[in-house]
Amino acid sequence: MTGFAMPAPTRILSVKPIALPAPGRGEDLQVKVSAPVTGHGLPIIVFSHGFGSSMDAYAPLADFWAAHGFVVVQPTHLDSKTTSLAKDDPRAPRLWRFRVEDAKRILDQLDVLEAAVPGLAGRPDRSRIATAGHSFGGQTAGVLLGLRVSDPETGQAEDLSDPRIKAGVLLATAGSGGADLTPFAAENLPWLRNPSFATMTTPALVVAGDRDRSPLTLRGPDWMTDPYFLSPGPKSLLTLFGAEHFLGGISGHQVTETTDEHPERVALIQHLSWAYLRHALGIEDSSWRAARKTLDAQAEALGRIESK
């Protein structure tokens, strides 16, 4: 992103896998932690991967955030291809719920995670915790921010938000359910049927591509903007021009799933998400203001930002 001032990246250290005991889950929760090798008062990001992915993906985001002062914690959820969960596994209808519980388990066991990473203990700032996620992971992050999902087994829509989480970044995240869903999504992804964004009150940056045509919805790319338009403020929306579901390649460098590889777009997401989280977590506002001003001034901008 030309003209956007960034501090120099620092060296990072990543440790994986760190196993957290998870009674009732069926297997331990495997976690990766990345952090800068220097610095104190480090804010924390719990990042939730997309359906089928794992803690090993999304290096363009995780490594960037860690190199610029964040502790990034990446769980491998049960829907990951690495777990080989059978389609008829009794846990399948609750995959969305296990994901939320994974994030909460991470927050409950930060002492364990800090101790597992050499030199990290005592350096994170536990008063500044954010969540982020892509696709299915965006819904997971949204639930932690206040989004309510109707449990397909009980029909109840509980408040599973976590007060320890102060901000979020939702990347290419599903919108409303009901008549907006394709028959396949309604039948096979029950956690998408009736979400409510009305209670998603925690500050968040929603990122959507204007060419992200999902096979899960009968609508167009605007479906991915629902987490912004259907939730109360404070929220910001970054609409990326020409971006498809992987937003230029956020899940990895030169990965085959990326249909719209665009390094400059990924760099924009890196910079703006970093600046937004520093703003939303109360670290400083100047970077977010400068980033918005720079984007607005570009003659051929890669996207636009709006806020409420």
PDB file of N, CA and C in Angstrom, residues 146-228:
ATOM      1  N   GLY A 146     -20.425 -11.415  19.759  1.00  0.00           N
ATOM      2  CA  GLY A 146     -21.837 -11.211  20.072  1.00  0.00           C
ATOM      3  C   GLY A 146     -22.828 -11.760  19.066  1.00  0.00           C
ATOM      4  N   LEU A 147     -22.360 -12.206  17.892  1.00  0.00           N
ATOM      5  CA  LEU A 147     -23.235 -12.855  16.925  1.00  0.00           C
ATOM      6  C   LEU A 147     -23.898 -14.066  17.580  1.00  0.00           C
ATOM      7  N   ARG A 148     -25.176 -14.262  17.310  1.00  0.00           N
ATOM      8  CA  ARG A 148     -25.870 -15.411  17.884  1.00  0.00           C
ATOM      9  C   ARG A 148     -26.269 -16.395  16.792  1.00  0.00           C
ATOM     10  N   VAL A 149     -25.968 -17.657  17.038  1.00  0.00           N
ATOM     11  CA  VAL A 149     -26.260 -18.739  16.110  1.00  0.00           C
ATOM     12  C   VAL A 149     -27.277 -19.661  16.763  1.00  0.00           C
ATOM     13  N   SER A 150     -28.313 -20.035  16.025  1.00  0.00           N
ATOM     14  CA  SER A 150     -29.289 -20.994  16.540  1.00  0.00           C
ATOM     15  C   SER A 150     -28.695 -22.392  16.495  1.00  0.00           C
ATOM     16  N   ASP A 151     -28.543 -22.983  17.656  1.00  0.00           N
ATOM     17  CA  ASP A 151     -27.968 -24.317  17.737  1.00  0.00           C
ATOM     18  C   ASP A 151     -28.868 -25.298  16.997  1.00  0.00           C
ATOM     19  N   PRO A 152     -28.335 -26.045  16.016  1.00  0.00           N
ATOM     20  CA  PRO A 152     -29.180 -26.950  15.229  1.00  0.00           C
ATOM     21  C   PRO A 152     -29.764 -28.092  16.052  1.00  0.00           C
ATOM     22  N   GLU A 153     -29.201 -28.363  17.222  1.00  0.00           N
ATOM     23  CA  GLU A 153     -29.715 -29.457  18.046  1.00  0.00           C
ATOM     24  C   GLU A 153     -30.758 -28.984  19.046  1.00  0.00           C
ATOM     25  N   THR A 154     -30.559 -27.797  19.614  1.00  0.00           N
ATOM     26  CA  THR A 154     -31.467 -27.314  20.659  1.00  0.00           C
ATOM     27  C   THR A 154     -32.423 -26.236  20.164  1.00  0.00           C
ATOM     28  N   GLY A 155     -32.083 -25.588  19.062  1.00  0.00           N
ATOM     29  CA  GLY A 155     -32.881 -24.478  18.569  1.00  0.00           C
ATOM     30  C   GLY A 155     -32.666 -23.182  19.323  1.00  0.00           C
ATOM     31  N   GLN A 156     -31.796 -23.211  20.327  1.00  0.00           N
ATOM     32  CA  GLN A 156     -31.536 -22.036  21.138  1.00  0.00           C
ATOM     33  C   GLN A 156     -30.409 -21.191  20.538  1.00  0.00           C
ATOM     34  N   ALA A 157     -30.498 -19.893  20.736  1.00  0.00           N
ATOM     35  CA  ALA A 157     -29.452 -18.972  20.282  1.00  0.00           C
ATOM     36  C   ALA A 157     -28.857 -18.306  21.510  1.00  0.00           C
ATOM     37  N   GLU A 158     -27.835 -18.926  22.067  1.00  0.00           N
ATOM     38  CA  GLU A 158     -27.229 -18.435  23.294  1.00  0.00           C
ATOM     39  C   GLU A 158     -26.267 -17.276  23.022  1.00  0.00           C
ATOM     40  N   ASP A 159     -26.042 -16.512  24.075  1.00  0.00           N
ATOM     41  CA  ASP A 159     -25.005 -15.486  24.030  1.00  0.00           C
ATOM     42  C   ASP A 159     -23.685 -16.142  24.399  1.00  0.00           C
ATOM     43  N   LEU A 160     -22.811 -16.353  23.402  1.00  0.00           N
ATOM     44  CA  LEU A 160     -21.510 -16.975  23.620  1.00  0.00           C
ATOM     45  C   LEU A 160     -20.377 -15.969  23.470  1.00  0.00           C
ATOM     46  N   SER A 161     -20.710 -14.698  23.512  1.00  0.00           N
ATOM     47  CA  SER A 161     -19.663 -13.676  23.415  1.00  0.00           C
ATOM     48  C   SER A 161     -18.731 -13.774  24.615  1.00  0.00           C
ATOM     49  N   ASP A 162     -17.535 -13.247  24.468  1.00  0.00           N
ATOM     50  CA  ASP A 162     -16.545 -13.310  25.544  1.00  0.00           C
ATOM     51  C   ASP A 162     -16.071 -11.906  25.878  1.00  0.00           C
ATOM     52  N   PRO A 163     -16.287 -11.458  27.102  1.00  0.00           N
ATOM     53  CA  PRO A 163     -15.913 -10.085  27.461  1.00  0.00           C
ATOM     54  C   PRO A 163     -14.415  -9.827  27.445  1.00  0.00           C
ATOM     55  N   ARG A 164     -13.619 -10.883  27.411  1.00  0.00           N
ATOM     56  CA  ARG A 164     -12.169 -10.702  27.350  1.00  0.00           C
ATOM     57  C   ARG A 164     -11.727 -10.218  25.974  1.00  0.00           C
ATOM     58  N   ILE A 165     -12.574 -10.389  24.976  1.00  0.00           N
ATOM     59  CA  ILE A 165     -12.250  -9.991  23.604  1.00  0.00           C
ATOM     60  C   ILE A 165     -12.809  -8.603  23.344  1.00  0.00           C
ATOM     61  N   LYS A 166     -11.936  -7.693  22.961  1.00  0.00           N
ATOM     62  CA  LYS A 166     -12.302  -6.279  22.842  1.00  0.00           C
ATOM     63  C   LYS A 166     -12.505  -5.808  21.406  1.00  0.00           C
ATOM     64  N   ALA A 167     -12.113  -6.605  20.409  1.00  0.00           N
ATOM     65  CA  ALA A 167     -12.227  -6.176  19.011  1.00  0.00           C
ATOM     66  C   ALA A 167     -12.079  -7.386  18.111  1.00  0.00           C
ATOM     67  N   GLY A 168     -12.467  -7.217  16.832  1.00  0.00           N
ATOM     68  CA  GLY A 168     -12.365  -8.325  15.903  1.00  0.00           C
ATOM     69  C   GLY A 168     -12.143  -7.887  14.469  1.00  0.00           C
ATOM     70  N   VAL A 169     -11.701  -8.846  13.653  1.00  0.00           N
ATOM     71  CA  VAL A 169     -11.570  -8.666  12.204  1.00  0.00           C
ATOM     72  C   VAL A 169     -12.243  -9.867  11.551  1.00  0.00           C
ATOM     73  N   LEU A 170     -13.304  -9.612  10.763  1.00  0.00           N
ATOM     74  CA  LEU A 170     -14.065 -10.670  10.110  1.00  0.00           C
ATOM     75  C   LEU A 170     -13.791 -10.608   8.613  1.00  0.00           C
ATOM     76  N   LEU A 171     -13.198 -11.654   8.074  1.00  0.00           N
ATOM     77  CA  LEU A 171     -12.739 -11.692   6.692  1.00  0.00           C
ATOM     78  C   LEU A 171     -13.605 -12.642   5.867  1.00  0.00           C
ATOM     79  N   ALA A 172     -14.295 -12.106   4.855  1.00  0.00           N
ATOM     80  CA  ALA A 172     -15.106 -12.921   3.945  1.00  0.00           C
ATOM     81  C   ALA A 172     -16.030 -13.847   4.724  1.00  0.00           C
ATOM     82  N   THR A 173     -16.864 -13.243   5.561  1.00  0.00           N
ATOM     83  CA  THR A 173     -17.683 -13.972   6.520  1.00  0.00           C
ATOM     84  C   THR A 173     -19.135 -14.057   6.056  1.00  0.00           C
ATOM     85  N   ALA A 174     -19.779 -15.194   6.340  1.00  0.00           N
ATOM     86  CA  ALA A 174     -21.158 -15.433   5.912  1.00  0.00           C
ATOM     87  C   ALA A 174     -22.119 -14.391   6.462  1.00  0.00           C
ATOM     88  N   GLY A 175     -23.165 -14.139   5.688  1.00  0.00           N
ATOM     89  CA  GLY A 175     -24.181 -13.185   6.079  1.00  0.00           C
ATOM     90  C   GLY A 175     -25.430 -13.858   6.614  1.00  0.00           C
ATOM     91  N   SER A 176     -26.586 -13.291   6.311  1.00  0.00           N
ATOM     92  CA  SER A 176     -27.852 -13.755   6.864  1.00  0.00           C
ATOM     93  C   SER A 176     -28.233 -15.131   6.306  1.00  0.00           C
ATOM     94  N   GLY A 177     -29.173 -15.793   7.027  1.00  0.00           N
ATOM     95  CA  GLY A 177     -29.594 -17.129   6.632  1.00  0.00           C
ATOM     96  C   GLY A 177     -30.944 -17.115   5.932  1.00  0.00           C
ATOM     97  N   GLY A 178     -31.786 -18.080   6.310  1.00  0.00           N
ATOM     98  CA  GLY A 178     -33.128 -18.133   5.737  1.00  0.00           C
ATOM     99  C   GLY A 178     -33.136 -18.263   4.229  1.00  0.00           C
ATOM    100  N   ALA A 179     -33.904 -17.427   3.577  1.00  0.00           N
ATOM    101  CA  ALA A 179     -34.084 -17.492   2.129  1.00  0.00           C
ATOM    102  C   ALA A 179     -32.836 -17.092   1.362  1.00  0.00           C
ATOM    103  N   ASP A 180     -31.839 -16.533   2.047  1.00  0.00           N
ATOM    104  CA  ASP A 180     -30.602 -16.132   1.375  1.00  0.00           C
ATOM    105  C   ASP A 180     -29.679 -17.312   1.102  1.00  0.00           C
ATOM    106  N   LEU A 181     -29.935 -18.465   1.737  1.00  0.00           N
ATOM    107  CA  LEU A 181     -29.058 -19.620   1.601  1.00  0.00           C
ATOM    108  C   LEU A 181     -29.440 -20.488   0.404  1.00  0.00           C
ATOM    109  N   THR A 182     -28.444 -21.140  -0.175  1.00  0.00           N
ATOM    110  CA  THR A 182     -28.711 -22.164  -1.179  1.00  0.00           C
ATOM    111  C   THR A 182     -29.256 -23.405  -0.467  1.00  0.00           C
ATOM    112  N   PRO A 183     -29.974 -24.268  -1.179  1.00  0.00           N
ATOM    113  CA  PRO A 183     -30.463 -25.504  -0.547  1.00  0.00           C
ATOM    114  C   PRO A 183     -29.336 -26.334   0.079  1.00  0.00           C
ATOM    115  N   PHE A 184     -28.183 -26.377  -0.567  1.00  0.00           N
ATOM    116  CA  PHE A 184     -27.055 -27.137  -0.013  1.00  0.00           C
ATOM    117  C   PHE A 184     -26.638 -26.571   1.339  1.00  0.00           C
ATOM    118  N   ALA A 185     -26.486 -25.252   1.424  1.00  0.00           N
ATOM    119  CA  ALA A 185     -26.055 -24.638   2.671  1.00  0.00           C
ATOM    120  C   ALA A 185     -27.084 -24.845   3.774  1.00  0.00           C
ATOM    121  N   ALA A 186     -28.357 -24.676   3.431  1.00  0.00           N
ATOM    122  CA  ALA A 186     -29.406 -24.832   4.432  1.00  0.00           C
ATOM    123  C   ALA A 186     -29.453 -26.249   4.984  1.00  0.00           C
ATOM    124  N   GLU A 187     -29.182 -27.230   4.133  1.00  0.00           N
ATOM    125  CA  GLU A 187     -29.260 -28.622   4.557  1.00  0.00           C
ATOM    126  C   GLU A 187     -28.009 -29.083   5.283  1.00  0.00           C
ATOM    127  N   ASN A 188     -26.825 -28.659   4.807  1.00  0.00           N
ATOM    128  CA  ASN A 188     -25.575 -29.226   5.306  1.00  0.00           C
ATOM    129  C   ASN A 188     -24.814 -28.354   6.288  1.00  0.00           C
ATOM    130  N   LEU A 189     -25.154 -27.076   6.348  1.00  0.00           N
ATOM    131  CA  LEU A 189     -24.443 -26.161   7.242  1.00  0.00           C
ATOM    132  C   LEU A 189     -25.466 -25.485   8.153  1.00  0.00           C
ATOM    133  N   PRO A 190     -26.011 -26.216   9.102  1.00  0.00           N
ATOM    134  CA  PRO A 190     -27.133 -25.705   9.887  1.00  0.00           C
ATOM    135  C   PRO A 190     -26.824 -24.470  10.713  1.00  0.00           C
ATOM    136  N   TRP A 191     -25.529 -24.233  11.002  1.00  0.00           N
ATOM    137  CA  TRP A 191     -25.159 -23.045  11.771  1.00  0.00           C
ATOM    138  C   TRP A 191     -25.312 -21.756  10.976  1.00  0.00           C
ATOM    139  N   LEU A 192     -25.598 -21.871   9.675  1.00  0.00           N
ATOM    140  CA  LEU A 192     -25.816 -20.680   8.851  1.00  0.00           C
ATOM    141  C   LEU A 192     -27.296 -20.320   8.718  1.00  0.00           C
ATOM    142  N   ARG A 193     -28.192 -21.153   9.241  1.00  0.00           N
ATOM    143  CA  ARG A 193     -29.613 -20.996   8.937  1.00  0.00           C
ATOM    144  C   ARG A 193     -30.217 -19.710   9.493  1.00  0.00           C
ATOM    145  N   ASN A 194     -29.938 -19.393  10.737  1.00  0.00           N
ATOM    146  CA  ASN A 194     -30.618 -18.251  11.362  1.00  0.00           C
ATOM    147  C   ASN A 194     -29.686 -17.431  12.257  1.00  0.00           C
ATOM    148  N   PRO A 195     -28.606 -16.905  11.736  1.00  0.00           N
ATOM    149  CA  PRO A 195     -27.735 -16.079  12.583  1.00  0.00           C
ATOM    150  C   PRO A 195     -28.377 -14.720  12.847  1.00  0.00           C
ATOM    151  N   SER A 196     -28.028 -14.137  13.983  1.00  0.00           N
ATOM    152  CA  SER A 196     -28.492 -12.780  14.294  1.00  0.00           C
ATOM    153  C   SER A 196     -27.291 -11.907  14.609  1.00  0.00           C
ATOM    154  N   PHE A 197     -27.141 -10.844  13.828  1.00  0.00           N
ATOM    155  CA  PHE A 197     -26.041  -9.911  14.040  1.00  0.00           C
ATOM    156  C   PHE A 197     -26.430  -8.760  14.967  1.00  0.00           C
ATOM    157  N   ALA A 198     -27.688  -8.724  15.392  1.00  0.00           N
ATOM    158  CA  ALA A 198     -28.192  -7.581  16.147  1.00  0.00           C
ATOM    159  C   ALA A 198     -27.482  -7.387  17.476  1.00  0.00           C
ATOM    160  N   THR A 199     -26.938  -8.459  18.024  1.00  0.00           N
ATOM    161  CA  THR A 199     -26.257  -8.378  19.323  1.00  0.00           C
ATOM    162  C   THR A 199     -24.735  -8.396  19.183  1.00  0.00           C
ATOM    163  N   MET A 200     -24.221  -8.296  17.969  1.00  0.00           N
ATOM    164  CA  MET A 200     -22.764  -8.297  17.770  1.00  0.00           C
ATOM    165  C   MET A 200     -22.249  -6.864  17.984  1.00  0.00           C
ATOM    166  N   THR A 201     -22.105  -6.504  19.236  1.00  0.00           N
ATOM    167  CA  THR A 201     -21.836  -5.118  19.606  1.00  0.00           C
ATOM    168  C   THR A 201     -20.355  -4.775  19.727  1.00  0.00           C
ATOM    169  N   THR A 202     -19.484  -5.765  19.840  1.00  0.00           N
ATOM    170  CA  THR A 202     -18.060  -5.492  20.002  1.00  0.00           C
ATOM    171  C   THR A 202     -17.499  -4.873  18.719  1.00  0.00           C
ATOM    172  N   PRO A 203     -16.609  -3.890  18.817  1.00  0.00           N
ATOM    173  CA  PRO A 203     -16.035  -3.263  17.617  1.00  0.00           C
ATOM    174  C   PRO A 203     -15.379  -4.286  16.690  1.00  0.00           C
ATOM    175  N   ALA A 204     -15.572  -4.087  15.394  1.00  0.00           N
ATOM    176  CA  ALA A 204     -14.989  -5.016  14.430  1.00  0.00           C
ATOM    177  C   ALA A 204     -14.774  -4.346  13.085  1.00  0.00           C
ATOM    178  N   LEU A 205     -13.774  -4.860  12.370  1.00  0.00           N
ATOM    179  CA  LEU A 205     -13.532  -4.523  10.972  1.00  0.00           C
ATOM    180  C   LEU A 205     -14.019  -5.688  10.133  1.00  0.00           C
ATOM    181  N   VAL A 206     -14.965  -5.428   9.245  1.00  0.00           N
ATOM    182  CA  VAL A 206     -15.485  -6.441   8.327  1.00  0.00           C
ATOM    183  C   VAL A 206     -14.805  -6.242   6.974  1.00  0.00           C
ATOM    184  N   VAL A 207     -14.261  -7.315   6.414  1.00  0.00           N
ATOM    185  CA  VAL A 207     -13.561  -7.241   5.130  1.00  0.00           C
ATOM    186  C   VAL A 207     -14.304  -8.120   4.129  1.00  0.00           C
ATOM    187  N   ALA A 208     -14.690  -7.540   3.002  1.00  0.00           N
ATOM    188  CA  ALA A 208     -15.464  -8.272   1.998  1.00  0.00           C
ATOM    189  C   ALA A 208     -14.949  -7.959   0.601  1.00  0.00           C
ATOM    190  N   GLY A 209     -14.924  -8.985  -0.254  1.00  0.00           N
ATOM    191  CA  GLY A 209     -14.543  -8.796  -1.648  1.00  0.00           C
ATOM    192  C   GLY A 209     -15.761  -8.582  -2.521  1.00  0.00           C
ATOM    193  N   ASP A 210     -15.701  -7.637  -3.446  1.00  0.00           N
ATOM    194  CA  ASP A 210     -16.886  -7.354  -4.263  1.00  0.00           C
ATOM    195  C   ASP A 210     -17.062  -8.343  -5.416  1.00  0.00           C
ATOM    196  N   ARG A 211     -16.209  -9.385  -5.485  1.00  0.00           N
ATOM    197  CA  ARG A 211     -16.401 -10.474  -6.438  1.00  0.00           C
ATOM    198  C   ARG A 211     -16.426 -11.836  -5.733  1.00  0.00           C
ATOM    199  N   ASP A 212     -16.730 -11.816  -4.459  1.00  0.00           N
ATOM    200  CA  ASP A 212     -16.787 -13.044  -3.665  1.00  0.00           C
ATOM    201  C   ASP A 212     -18.175 -13.663  -3.825  1.00  0.00           C
ATOM    202  N   ARG A 213     -18.330 -14.471  -4.848  1.00  0.00           N
ATOM    203  CA  ARG A 213     -19.624 -15.105  -5.127  1.00  0.00           C
ATOM    204  C   ARG A 213     -19.653 -16.492  -4.479  1.00  0.00           C
ATOM    205  N   SER A 214     -20.263 -16.559  -3.329  1.00  0.00           N
ATOM    206  CA  SER A 214     -20.248 -17.775  -2.537  1.00  0.00           C
ATOM    207  C   SER A 214     -21.279 -18.786  -3.019  1.00  0.00           C
ATOM    208  N   PRO A 215     -20.926 -20.084  -3.048  1.00  0.00           N
ATOM    209  CA  PRO A 215     -21.902 -21.129  -3.387  1.00  0.00           C
ATOM    210  C   PRO A 215     -22.884 -21.390  -2.257  1.00  0.00           C
ATOM    211  N   LEU A 216     -22.770 -20.649  -1.151  1.00  0.00           N
ATOM    212  CA  LEU A 216     -23.638 -20.860   0.004  1.00  0.00           C
ATOM    213  C   LEU A 216     -24.853 -19.940   0.002  1.00  0.00           C
ATOM    214  N   THR A 217     -24.849 -18.940  -0.869  1.00  0.00           N
ATOM    215  CA  THR A 217     -25.929 -17.965  -0.860  1.00  0.00           C
ATOM    216  C   THR A 217     -26.517 -17.755  -2.250  1.00  0.00           C
ATOM    217  N   LEU A 218     -27.799 -17.406  -2.283  1.00  0.00           N
ATOM    218  CA  LEU A 218     -28.467 -17.061  -3.539  1.00  0.00           C
ATOM    219  C   LEU A 218     -28.230 -15.606  -3.910  1.00  0.00           C
ATOM    220  N   ARG A 219     -27.655 -14.846  -2.977  1.00  0.00           N
ATOM    221  CA  ARG A 219     -27.319 -13.449  -3.237  1.00  0.00           C
ATOM    222  C   ARG A 219     -25.922 -13.365  -3.850  1.00  0.00           C
ATOM    223  N   GLY A 220     -25.499 -12.152  -4.098  1.00  0.00           N
ATOM    224  CA  GLY A 220     -24.165 -11.938  -4.643  1.00  0.00           C
ATOM    225  C   GLY A 220     -23.161 -11.626  -3.553  1.00  0.00           C
ATOM    226  N   PRO A 221     -22.052 -10.985  -3.932  1.00  0.00           N
ATOM    227  CA  PRO A 221     -20.989 -10.677  -2.977  1.00  0.00           C
ATOM    228  C   PRO A 221     -21.431  -9.797  -1.803  1.00  0.00           C
ATOM    229  N   ASP A 222     -22.539  -9.064  -1.974  1.00  0.00           N
ATOM    230  CA  ASP A 222     -22.992  -8.206  -0.878  1.00  0.00           C
ATOM    231  C   ASP A 222     -23.382  -9.007   0.364  1.00  0.00           C
ATOM    232  N   TRP A 223     -23.602 -10.324   0.219  1.00  0.00           N
ATOM    233  CA  TRP A 223     -23.920 -11.183   1.370  1.00  0.00           C
ATOM    234  C   TRP A 223     -22.839 -11.082   2.444  1.00  0.00           C
ATOM    235  N   MET A 224     -21.587 -10.929   1.999  1.00  0.00           N
ATOM    236  CA  MET A 224     -20.469 -10.874   2.933  1.00  0.00           C
ATOM    237  C   MET A 224     -20.379  -9.541   3.677  1.00  0.00           C
ATOM    238  N   THR A 225     -21.199  -8.579   3.281  1.00  0.00           N
ATOM    239  CA  THR A 225     -21.213  -7.302   4.002  1.00  0.00           C
ATOM    240  C   THR A 225     -22.261  -7.277   5.113  1.00  0.00           C
ATOM    241  N   ASP A 226     -23.092  -8.321   5.216  1.00  0.00           N
ATOM    242  CA  ASP A 226     -24.122  -8.363   6.254  1.00  0.00           C
ATOM    243  C   ASP A 226     -23.569  -8.187   7.669  1.00  0.00           C
ATOM    244  N   PRO A 227     -22.409  -8.793   7.999  1.00  0.00           N
ATOM    245  CA  PRO A 227     -21.902  -8.600   9.362  1.00  0.00           C
ATOM    246  C   PRO A 227     -21.681  -7.127   9.712  1.00  0.00           C
ATOM    247  N   TYR A 228     -21.481  -6.294   8.700  1.00  0.00           N
ATOM    248  CA  TYR A 228     -21.366  -4.855   8.942  1.00  0.00           C
ATOM    249  C   TYR A 228     -22.746  -4.196   8.999  1.00  0.00           C
TER     250      TYR A 228
END
